XYZ file of C-alpha atoms in Angstrom:
82
model
C 97.606 115.844 104.572
C 94.831 114.976 102.100
C 92.605 117.897 101.113
C 89.951 115.777 99.432
C 89.992 112.082 100.401
C 87.311 111.237 97.854
C 89.117 112.725 94.852
C 89.472 109.778 92.473
C 90.685 109.236 88.913
C 88.282 107.802 86.350
C 90.119 106.576 83.249
C 87.816 105.700 80.353
C 89.084 104.033 77.190
C 87.249 103.540 73.949
C 86.974 104.172 70.227
C 88.409 107.593 69.403
C 85.858 108.381 66.685
C 82.924 107.739 69.046
C 83.896 108.256 72.710
C 84.322 112.003 73.304
C 85.401 113.877 76.433
C 82.273 116.049 76.531
C 80.084 112.911 76.685
C 81.951 111.730 79.769
C 82.016 115.165 81.383
C 78.272 115.658 80.822
C 77.595 112.316 82.482
C 79.875 113.155 85.438
C 78.053 116.456 85.963
C 74.639 114.785 85.607
C 75.428 112.174 88.261
C 77.672 114.127 90.648
C 76.313 117.626 90.122
C 78.121 120.934 89.701
C 80.536 120.153 92.539
C 82.364 117.712 90.230
C 83.004 120.511 87.758
C 85.020 122.433 90.339
C 87.388 119.617 91.191
C 88.090 117.678 88.019
C 91.276 117.699 86.027
C 91.428 116.120 82.610
C 93.997 114.312 80.437
C 93.686 112.615 77.047
C 95.869 110.125 75.171
C 94.989 108.995 71.652
C 96.721 106.136 69.829
C 95.277 104.961 66.558
C 91.617 104.116 66.819
C 91.549 104.210 70.643
C 91.441 107.080 73.116
C 91.945 107.286 76.867
C 90.214 110.039 78.854
C 91.181 110.569 82.497
C 89.020 112.685 84.785
C 89.648 113.386 88.458
C 86.322 113.720 90.244
C 85.399 114.598 93.784
C 82.777 112.343 95.340
C 80.513 113.380 98.213
C 80.657 109.793 99.489
C 82.021 106.429 98.379
C 78.561 105.239 97.270
C 78.612 107.644 94.296
C 81.415 105.811 92.493
C 79.549 102.637 91.458
C 76.560 104.348 89.736
C 78.942 106.726 87.952
C 81.101 103.891 86.628
C 78.017 101.882 85.589
C 76.652 104.861 83.631
C 80.026 105.458 81.952
C 80.142 101.816 80.825
C 76.981 102.415 78.767
C 78.423 105.300 76.705
C 78.798 104.773 72.937
C 82.331 103.724 71.991
C 83.151 102.593 75.550
C 85.655 99.723 75.882
C 87.194 99.789 79.382
C 87.672 101.891 82.501
C 90.118 101.912 85.361
């Protein structure tokens, strides 16, 4: 049984000295609203000059994913997302 079928991982990789978790979280909350704050889990991996931030976010509908990912791709220090 799936409790939240629209719970998805957003993995964002970039330059560790520039791309910070709070920048990504602020953007998630701005686009998805407070509901995202209640359902996200977070992980970080840092190797050398690169960092990987993984957030689990709950979408209201599938159409919310594309604008969120497009906004994330414009963050300073951004390199790649999965």
